[in-house]
Structure formats: structure tokens, C-alpha cells
Short mmCIF file of C-alpha atoms and ligand atoms in Angstrom, two decimals:
data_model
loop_
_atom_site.label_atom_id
_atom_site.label_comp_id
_atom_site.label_asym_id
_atom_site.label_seq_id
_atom_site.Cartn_x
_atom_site.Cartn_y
_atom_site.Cartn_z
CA UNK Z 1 -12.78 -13.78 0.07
CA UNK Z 2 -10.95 -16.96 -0.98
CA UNK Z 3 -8.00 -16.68 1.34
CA UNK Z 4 -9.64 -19.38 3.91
CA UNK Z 5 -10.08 -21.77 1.24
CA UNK Z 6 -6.11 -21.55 0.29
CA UNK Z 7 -5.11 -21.13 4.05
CA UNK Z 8 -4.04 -17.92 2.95
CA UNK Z 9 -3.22 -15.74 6.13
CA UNK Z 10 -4.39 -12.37 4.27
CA UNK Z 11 -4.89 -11.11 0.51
CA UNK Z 12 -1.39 -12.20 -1.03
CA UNK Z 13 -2.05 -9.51 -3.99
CA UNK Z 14 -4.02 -6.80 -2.60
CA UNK Z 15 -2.36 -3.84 -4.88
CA UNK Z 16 -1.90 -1.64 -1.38
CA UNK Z 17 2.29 -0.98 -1.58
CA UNK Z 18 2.99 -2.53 1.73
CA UNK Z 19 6.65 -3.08 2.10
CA UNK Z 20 6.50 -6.85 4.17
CA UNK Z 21 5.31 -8.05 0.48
CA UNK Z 22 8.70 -6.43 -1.57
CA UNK Z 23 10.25 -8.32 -3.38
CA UNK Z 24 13.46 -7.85 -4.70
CA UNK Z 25 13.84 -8.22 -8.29
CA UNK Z 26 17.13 -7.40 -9.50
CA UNK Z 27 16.20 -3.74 -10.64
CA UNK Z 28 13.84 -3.46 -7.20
CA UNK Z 29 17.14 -4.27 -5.28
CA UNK Z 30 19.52 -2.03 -7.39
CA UNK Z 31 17.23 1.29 -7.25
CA UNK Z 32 17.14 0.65 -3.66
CA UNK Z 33 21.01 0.26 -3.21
CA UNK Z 34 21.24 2.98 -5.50
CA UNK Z 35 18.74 5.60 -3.18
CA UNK Z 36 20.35 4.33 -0.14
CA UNK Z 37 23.76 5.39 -1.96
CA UNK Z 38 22.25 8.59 -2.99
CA UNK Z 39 20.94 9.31 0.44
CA UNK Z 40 24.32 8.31 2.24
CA UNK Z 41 26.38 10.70 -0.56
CA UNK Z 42 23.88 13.16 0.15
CA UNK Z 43 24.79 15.52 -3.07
CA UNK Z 44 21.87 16.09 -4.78
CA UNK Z 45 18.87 14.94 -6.43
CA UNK Z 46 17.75 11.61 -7.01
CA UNK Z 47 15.13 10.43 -9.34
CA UNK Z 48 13.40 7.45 -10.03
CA UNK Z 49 11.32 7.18 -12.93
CA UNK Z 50 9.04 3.85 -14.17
CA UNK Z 51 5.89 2.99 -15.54
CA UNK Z 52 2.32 2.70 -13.51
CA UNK Z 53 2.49 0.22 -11.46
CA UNK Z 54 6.16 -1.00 -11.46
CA UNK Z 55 6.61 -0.63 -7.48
CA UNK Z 56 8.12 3.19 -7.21
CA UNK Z 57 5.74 4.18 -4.18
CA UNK Z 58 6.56 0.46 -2.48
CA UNK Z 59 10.14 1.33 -2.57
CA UNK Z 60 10.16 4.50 -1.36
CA UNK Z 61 7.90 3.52 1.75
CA UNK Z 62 10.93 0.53 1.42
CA UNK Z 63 13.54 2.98 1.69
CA UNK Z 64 12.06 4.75 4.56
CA UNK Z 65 11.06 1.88 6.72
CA UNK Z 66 15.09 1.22 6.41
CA UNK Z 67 15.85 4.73 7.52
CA UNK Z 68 16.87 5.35 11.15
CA UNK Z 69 13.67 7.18 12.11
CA UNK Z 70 15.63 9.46 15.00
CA UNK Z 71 17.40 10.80 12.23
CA UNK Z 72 15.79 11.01 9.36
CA UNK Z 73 12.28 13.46 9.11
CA UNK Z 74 10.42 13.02 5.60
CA UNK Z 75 8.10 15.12 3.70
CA UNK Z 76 6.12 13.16 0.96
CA UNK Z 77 4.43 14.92 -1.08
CA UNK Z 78 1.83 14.19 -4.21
CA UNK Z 79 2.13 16.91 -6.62
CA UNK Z 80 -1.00 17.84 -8.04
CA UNK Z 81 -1.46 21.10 -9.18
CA UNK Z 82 0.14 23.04 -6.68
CA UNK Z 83 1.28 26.76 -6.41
CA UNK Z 84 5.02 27.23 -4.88
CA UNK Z 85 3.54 28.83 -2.30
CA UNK Z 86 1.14 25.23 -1.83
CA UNK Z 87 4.48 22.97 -2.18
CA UNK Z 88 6.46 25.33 0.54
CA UNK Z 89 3.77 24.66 2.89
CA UNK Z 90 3.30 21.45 2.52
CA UNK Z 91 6.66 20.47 3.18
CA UNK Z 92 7.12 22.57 6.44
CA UNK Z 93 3.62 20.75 7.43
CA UNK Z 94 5.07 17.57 6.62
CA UNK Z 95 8.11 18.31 8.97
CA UNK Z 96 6.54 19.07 11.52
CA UNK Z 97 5.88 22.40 11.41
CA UNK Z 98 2.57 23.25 13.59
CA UNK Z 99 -0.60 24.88 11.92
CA UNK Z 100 -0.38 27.85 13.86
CA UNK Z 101 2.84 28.81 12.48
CA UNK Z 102 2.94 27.99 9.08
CA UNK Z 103 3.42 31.67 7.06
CA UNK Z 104 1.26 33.81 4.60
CA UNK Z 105 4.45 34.51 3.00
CA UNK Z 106 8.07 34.20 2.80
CA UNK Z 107 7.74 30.17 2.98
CA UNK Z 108 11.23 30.02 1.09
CA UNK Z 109 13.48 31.58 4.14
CA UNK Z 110 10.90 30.27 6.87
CA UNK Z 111 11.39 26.75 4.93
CA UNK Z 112 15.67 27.78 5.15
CA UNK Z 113 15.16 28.90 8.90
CA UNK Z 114 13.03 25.55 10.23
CA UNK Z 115 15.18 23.35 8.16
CA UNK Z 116 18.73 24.46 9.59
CA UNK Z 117 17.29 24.22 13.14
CA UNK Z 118 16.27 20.40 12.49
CA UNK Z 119 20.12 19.98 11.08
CA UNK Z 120 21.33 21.51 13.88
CA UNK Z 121 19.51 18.70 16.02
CA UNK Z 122 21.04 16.60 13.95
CA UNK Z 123 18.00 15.58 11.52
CA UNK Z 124 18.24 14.22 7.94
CA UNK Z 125 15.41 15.71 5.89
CA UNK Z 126 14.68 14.15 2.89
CA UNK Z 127 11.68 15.29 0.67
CA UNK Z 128 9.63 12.77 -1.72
CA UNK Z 129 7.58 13.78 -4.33
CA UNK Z 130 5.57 11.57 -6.11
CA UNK Z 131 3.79 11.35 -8.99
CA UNK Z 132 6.74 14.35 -10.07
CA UNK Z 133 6.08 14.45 -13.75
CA UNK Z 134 3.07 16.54 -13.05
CA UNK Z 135 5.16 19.35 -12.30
CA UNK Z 136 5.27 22.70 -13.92
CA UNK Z 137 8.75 23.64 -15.58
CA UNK Z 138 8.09 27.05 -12.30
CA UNK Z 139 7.57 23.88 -9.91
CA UNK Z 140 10.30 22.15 -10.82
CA UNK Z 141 12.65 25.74 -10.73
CA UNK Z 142 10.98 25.85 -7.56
CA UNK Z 143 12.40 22.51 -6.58
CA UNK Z 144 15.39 23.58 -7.59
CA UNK Z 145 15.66 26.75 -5.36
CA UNK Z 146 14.95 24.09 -2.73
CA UNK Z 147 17.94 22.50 -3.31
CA UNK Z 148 20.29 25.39 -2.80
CA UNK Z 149 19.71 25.56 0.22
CA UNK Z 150 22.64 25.02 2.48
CA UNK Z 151 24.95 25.78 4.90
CA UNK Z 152 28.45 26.06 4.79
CA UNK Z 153 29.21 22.11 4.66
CA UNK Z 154 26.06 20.96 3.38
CA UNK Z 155 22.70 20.64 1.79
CA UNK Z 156 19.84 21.07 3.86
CA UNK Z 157 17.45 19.20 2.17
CA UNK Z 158 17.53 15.60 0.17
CA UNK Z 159 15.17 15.27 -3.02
CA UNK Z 160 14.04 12.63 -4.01
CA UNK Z 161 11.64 12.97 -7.51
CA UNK Z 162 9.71 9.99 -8.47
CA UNK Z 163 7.92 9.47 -11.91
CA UNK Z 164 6.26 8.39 -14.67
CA UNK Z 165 8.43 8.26 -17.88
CA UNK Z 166 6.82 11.53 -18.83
CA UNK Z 167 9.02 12.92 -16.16
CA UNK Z 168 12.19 11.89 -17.74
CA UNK Z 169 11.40 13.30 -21.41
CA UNK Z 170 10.41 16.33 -19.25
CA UNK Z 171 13.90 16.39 -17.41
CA UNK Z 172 15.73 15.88 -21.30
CA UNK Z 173 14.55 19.40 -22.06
CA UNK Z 174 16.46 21.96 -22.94
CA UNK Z 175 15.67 24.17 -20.51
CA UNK Z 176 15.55 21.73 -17.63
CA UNK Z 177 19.67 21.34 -18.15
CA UNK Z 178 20.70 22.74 -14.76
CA UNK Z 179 18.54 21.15 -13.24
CA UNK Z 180 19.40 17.66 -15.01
CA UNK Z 181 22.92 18.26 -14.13
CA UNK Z 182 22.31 18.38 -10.21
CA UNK Z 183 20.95 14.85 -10.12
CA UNK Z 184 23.23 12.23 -8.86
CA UNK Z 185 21.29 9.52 -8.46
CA UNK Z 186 19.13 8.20 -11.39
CA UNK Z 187 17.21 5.02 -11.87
CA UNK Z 188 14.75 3.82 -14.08
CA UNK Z 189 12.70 0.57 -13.17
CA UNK Z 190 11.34 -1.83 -16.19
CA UNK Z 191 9.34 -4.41 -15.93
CA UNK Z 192 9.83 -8.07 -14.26
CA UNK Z 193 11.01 -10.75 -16.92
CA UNK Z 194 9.02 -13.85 -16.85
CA UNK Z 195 11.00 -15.49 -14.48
CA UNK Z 196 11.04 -12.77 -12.38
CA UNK Z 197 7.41 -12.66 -12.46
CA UNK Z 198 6.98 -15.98 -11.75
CA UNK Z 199 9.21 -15.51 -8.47
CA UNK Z 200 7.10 -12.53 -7.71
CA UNK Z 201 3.65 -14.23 -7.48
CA UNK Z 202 5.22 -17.16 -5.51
CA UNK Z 203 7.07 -14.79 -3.17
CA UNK Z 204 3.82 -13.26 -2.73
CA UNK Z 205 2.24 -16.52 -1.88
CA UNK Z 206 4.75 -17.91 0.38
CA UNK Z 207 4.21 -14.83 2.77
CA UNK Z 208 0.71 -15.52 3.28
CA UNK Z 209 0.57 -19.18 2.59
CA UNK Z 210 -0.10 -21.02 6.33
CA UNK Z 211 -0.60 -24.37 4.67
CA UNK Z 212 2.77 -26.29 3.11
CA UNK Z 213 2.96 -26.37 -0.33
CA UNK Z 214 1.52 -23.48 -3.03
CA UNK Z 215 -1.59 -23.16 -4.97
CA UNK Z 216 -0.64 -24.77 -8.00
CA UNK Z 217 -0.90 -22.10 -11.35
CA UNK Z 218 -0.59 -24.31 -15.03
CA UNK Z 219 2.18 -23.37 -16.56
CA UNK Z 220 -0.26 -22.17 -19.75
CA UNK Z 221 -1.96 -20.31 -16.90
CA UNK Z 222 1.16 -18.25 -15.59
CA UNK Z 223 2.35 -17.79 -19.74
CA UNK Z 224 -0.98 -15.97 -20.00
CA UNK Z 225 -0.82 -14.33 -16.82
CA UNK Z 226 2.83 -13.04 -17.87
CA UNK Z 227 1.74 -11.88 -21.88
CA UNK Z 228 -1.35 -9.97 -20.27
CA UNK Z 229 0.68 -8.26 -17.26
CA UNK Z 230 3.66 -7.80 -19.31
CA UNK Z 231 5.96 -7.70 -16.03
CA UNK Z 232 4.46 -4.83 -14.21
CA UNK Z 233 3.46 -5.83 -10.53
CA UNK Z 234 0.38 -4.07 -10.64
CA UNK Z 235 -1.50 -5.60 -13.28
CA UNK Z 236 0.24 -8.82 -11.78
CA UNK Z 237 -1.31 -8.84 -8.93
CA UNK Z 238 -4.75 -7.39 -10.50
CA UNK Z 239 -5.07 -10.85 -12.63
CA UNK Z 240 -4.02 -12.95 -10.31
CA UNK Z 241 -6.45 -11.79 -7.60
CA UNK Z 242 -8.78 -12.56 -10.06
CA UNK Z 243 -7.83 -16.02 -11.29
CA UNK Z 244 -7.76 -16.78 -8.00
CA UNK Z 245 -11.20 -15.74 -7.02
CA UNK Z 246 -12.01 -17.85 -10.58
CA UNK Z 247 -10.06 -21.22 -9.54
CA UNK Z 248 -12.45 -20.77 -6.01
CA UNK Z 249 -15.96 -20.29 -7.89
CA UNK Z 250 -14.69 -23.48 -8.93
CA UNK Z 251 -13.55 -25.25 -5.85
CA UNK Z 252 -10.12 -25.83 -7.26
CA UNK Z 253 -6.60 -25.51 -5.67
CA UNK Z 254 -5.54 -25.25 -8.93
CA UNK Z 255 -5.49 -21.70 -11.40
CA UNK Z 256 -5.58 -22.98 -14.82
CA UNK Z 257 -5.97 -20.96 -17.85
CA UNK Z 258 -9.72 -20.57 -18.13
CA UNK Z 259 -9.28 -18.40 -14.61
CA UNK Z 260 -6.63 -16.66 -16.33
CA UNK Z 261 -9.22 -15.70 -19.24
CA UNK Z 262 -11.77 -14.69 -16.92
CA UNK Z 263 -10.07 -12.84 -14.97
CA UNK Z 264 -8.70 -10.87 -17.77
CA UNK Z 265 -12.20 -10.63 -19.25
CA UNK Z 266 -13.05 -9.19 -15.63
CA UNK Z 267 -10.40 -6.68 -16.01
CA UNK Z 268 -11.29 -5.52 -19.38
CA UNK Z 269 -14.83 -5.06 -18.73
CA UNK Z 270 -13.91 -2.90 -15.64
CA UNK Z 271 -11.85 -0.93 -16.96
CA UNK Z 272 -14.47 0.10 -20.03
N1 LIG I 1 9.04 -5.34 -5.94
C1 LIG I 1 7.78 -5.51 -5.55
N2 LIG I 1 7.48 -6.43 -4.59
C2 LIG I 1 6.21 -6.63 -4.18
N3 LIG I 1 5.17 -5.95 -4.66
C3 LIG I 1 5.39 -5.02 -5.60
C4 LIG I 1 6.70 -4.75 -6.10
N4 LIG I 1 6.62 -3.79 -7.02
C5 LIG I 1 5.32 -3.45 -7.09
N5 LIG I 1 4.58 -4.18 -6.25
C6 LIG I 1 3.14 -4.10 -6.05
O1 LIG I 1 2.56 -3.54 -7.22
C7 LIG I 1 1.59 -2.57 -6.88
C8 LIG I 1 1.93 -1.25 -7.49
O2 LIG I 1 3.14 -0.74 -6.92
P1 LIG I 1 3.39 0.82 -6.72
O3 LIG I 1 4.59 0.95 -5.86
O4 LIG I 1 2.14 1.50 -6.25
O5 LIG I 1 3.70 1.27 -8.22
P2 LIG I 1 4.01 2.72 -8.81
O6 LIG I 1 4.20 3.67 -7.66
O7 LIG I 1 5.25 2.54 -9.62
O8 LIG I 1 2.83 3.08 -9.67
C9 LIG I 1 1.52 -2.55 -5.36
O9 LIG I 1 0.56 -3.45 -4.94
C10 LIG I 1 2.83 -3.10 -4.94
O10 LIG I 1 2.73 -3.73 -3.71
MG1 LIG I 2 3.12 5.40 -7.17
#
């Protein structure tokens, strides 16, 4: 809406996870050198766990955007509440497997059967699922049958679990231990610092910005920006789309902190 008045060449904080806007804090960059490690070593699980809105979808569609895409075939799946039978399926649908064959039954040594003819064309399969701590302690043994799977030399299958924190208190339970002690990779993203979040929102801008030189945010306006968003991208980009849209009922180039307020009064009011 206001991007012509800025010169703005799109929405710099639509809250879409498009990988041409990462940006690479240093936690963004280590998780990402650290799934790229995991996916290299290929050994076992990897999880990533972070709050709502921190950037864990963006960097997985980061990671895979970096993957060779001759090699590597993904499955990414959203666990919801989903039988074995449901999360068997969905990866051999996500593979590639056509409709028409997918099985009533059996889906584990189908699964075994489809995946070792991809390795033998020399495929990488890596399976994403998001959103993991929804799943059942039987999912998650379910997951972990997955994982056996393997040939002589190797795994057939890379996992990849990605979280809220929930899934990482779920993951300390007792009866979760073998499965805790298969995971080789492990990160856990916190929010941006201030600074950080200040080199967020003008990374942001830069990309779209046609015009030289920023929009100008007060510096009272970014302190409020950072105490309401407390360093998580999400709500970053939320308020600032919204001061924004303020600072150009106004006609201004500039967000000050009145736009800030508002914006955060928007929010708040939505989200009753
Ligand atoms: N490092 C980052 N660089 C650019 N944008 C980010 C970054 N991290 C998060 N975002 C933005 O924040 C929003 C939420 O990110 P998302 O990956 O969906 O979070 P999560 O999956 O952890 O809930 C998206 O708009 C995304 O583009
Ligand atoms: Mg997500």
C-alpha cells in the first residue's frame, strides 16, 4: 500500500518466509552451518527448536534452496494430528511416489523399498517436519523406526525435526532417551539482540529500497519497536509494517514513535 510512496520495490516485511529476505544473524548463520554440517555427516537426526516466529521455516526453505536439487528429494511435512499410517504416506507422496501406488498397508517396507531405489539413483532424501512438537510420544517412535532404516553403509533417510520449545522439554523425557541420543545435530535459535534487530529491519529495507538512502526510523521509534518485538522477526516485521503504514497516513518519510504506538495499538486490538 505504501511501498510507492517509499520507492519500495515490494512489501519489505510481508511475514511470508521467503528466503531472498534472510538475513543472517549470527545464530541464523550458525543453525544453518550447523544443518548443512548435519546433512553433509549424514548420521542422524537433527533438530531445531525456537520460539514462534524466530525464522525456523525461512531457514529450512534456506537450507533447501542451497541443496543441489539433482540430488537431494525432500519431504516436508506439517504434523498435525496424524496416524503413522497418515505420516508414511505422506512422505512417499512427498517423494514422489504416484497416487495410484501409494499402499493400504505395509507403508513401513514400501517406504524401505521406494527409498533404497532413489539411493540407488543416487538421491539424498531428507525429511522435514515442522511444527514437530505436536507429535505423539507413538509418532515420534514412529520417526524413529524411520530412521533405522538403512543399508549396509548408510542411512536411508535424513530427519530433520523442527520446533517449538515444547518440543525440546518433550525430547528431555525420560522415555524419549533413545531417541535423544540419535540426534547429532541440535540447535536452538533465540531471539535478535537490539542491534541485530536493528540490522534486520534495514537489511530488509535495503532489498526493496529503489530510491538511495532509507526511510528514516527515530531512534525512540526503533527502542520501542525493539521492547515490543523483543527480537523475534515475526512480530518485527508485524510492527513495522504497521508503523510504516502510520508514518504514510501521515505523509512522512520518517517512522517516529507515535507510528510505533499505533501500530502496536493496531496489533493489540487484532489480536483480542
Ligand atoms: N533471519 C531472518 N531473515 C529474514 N527474515 C526472517 C528471519 N527470521 C525470520 N524472518 C521472518 O520472520 C517471519 C517468521 O519466520 P518463520 O520462519 O515463519 O518463523 P518460525 O517458523 O520460527 O515460526 C517470516 O516473515 C520470516 O521471513
Ligand atoms: Mg514455522
Amino acid at each position: 500500500m505504501y511501498q510507492q510512496f517509499y520507492g519500495f520495490s515490494e512489501d519489505p516485511f510481508n511475514i511470508t518466509p521467503d528466503p531472498k529476505f534472510l538475513y543472517l544473524s549470527e545464530e541464523h548463520n550458525t543453525a544453518l552451518s550447523m544443518l548443512k554440517y548435519g546433512l553433509e555427516h549424514s548420521k542422524g537426526f537433527m533438530v531445531m527448536t525456537g520460539e514462534v516466529g524466530c525464522g525456523k521455516t525461512l531457514l529450512c526453505r534456506s537450507l533447501l534452496q542451497s541443496l543441489d536439487e539433482n540430488t537431494y528429494e525432500t519431504a516436508w511435512i506439517y504434523s498435525s494430528n496424524v496416524t503413522q499410517e497418515q505420516l508414511f504416506r505422506s512422505i512417499l507422496k512427498e517423494i514422489g511416489m504416484p497416487a495410484s501406488k501409494l499402499p493400504e498397508s505395509d507403508h513401513l517396507d514400501v517406504l524401505n523399498e521406494y527409498l533404497l531405489s532413489k539411493i540407488n539413483k543416487g538421491k539424498e532424501i531428507l525429511l522435514i517436519i515442522d511444527e514437530a512438537q505436536n507429535l505423539s510420544y507413538e509418532l515420534l517412535e514412529a520417526v524413529r523406526l524411520l530412521s533405522n532404516l538403512e543399508t549396509d553403509q548408510r542411512k536411508l533417510l535424513q530427519i530433520l525435526l523442527v520446533g517449538q520449545p515444547e518440543l525440546k522439554v518433550k525430547l528431555n523425557q525420560p522415555q524419549l532417551r533413545q531417541f535423544k541420543q540419535r540426534i547429532l545435530v541440535y540447535y536452538e535459535l533465540h531471539p535478535l539482540s537490539p542491534k541485530e534487530t536493528q540490522r534486520y529491519i534495514n537489511h530488509r529495507l535495503t532489498i526493496v529500497s529503489s530510491q538511495p538512502g532509507l526511510p528514516k526510523i527515530t531512534y525512540r521509534a526503533f527502542r520501542k519497536i525493539c521492547k515490543y518485538a523483543r527480537g523475534i522477526p515475526r512480530v518485527i516485521n508485524n510492527v513495522c509494517n504497521k508503523a510504516f503504514m502510520s508514518a504514510y497516513g501521515r505523509l512522512s518519510k520518517k517512522v517516529e514513535t507515535k507510528d510505533v504506538m499505533q501500530a502496536i495499538k493496531d496489533i493489540e486490538r487484532l489480536s483480542l
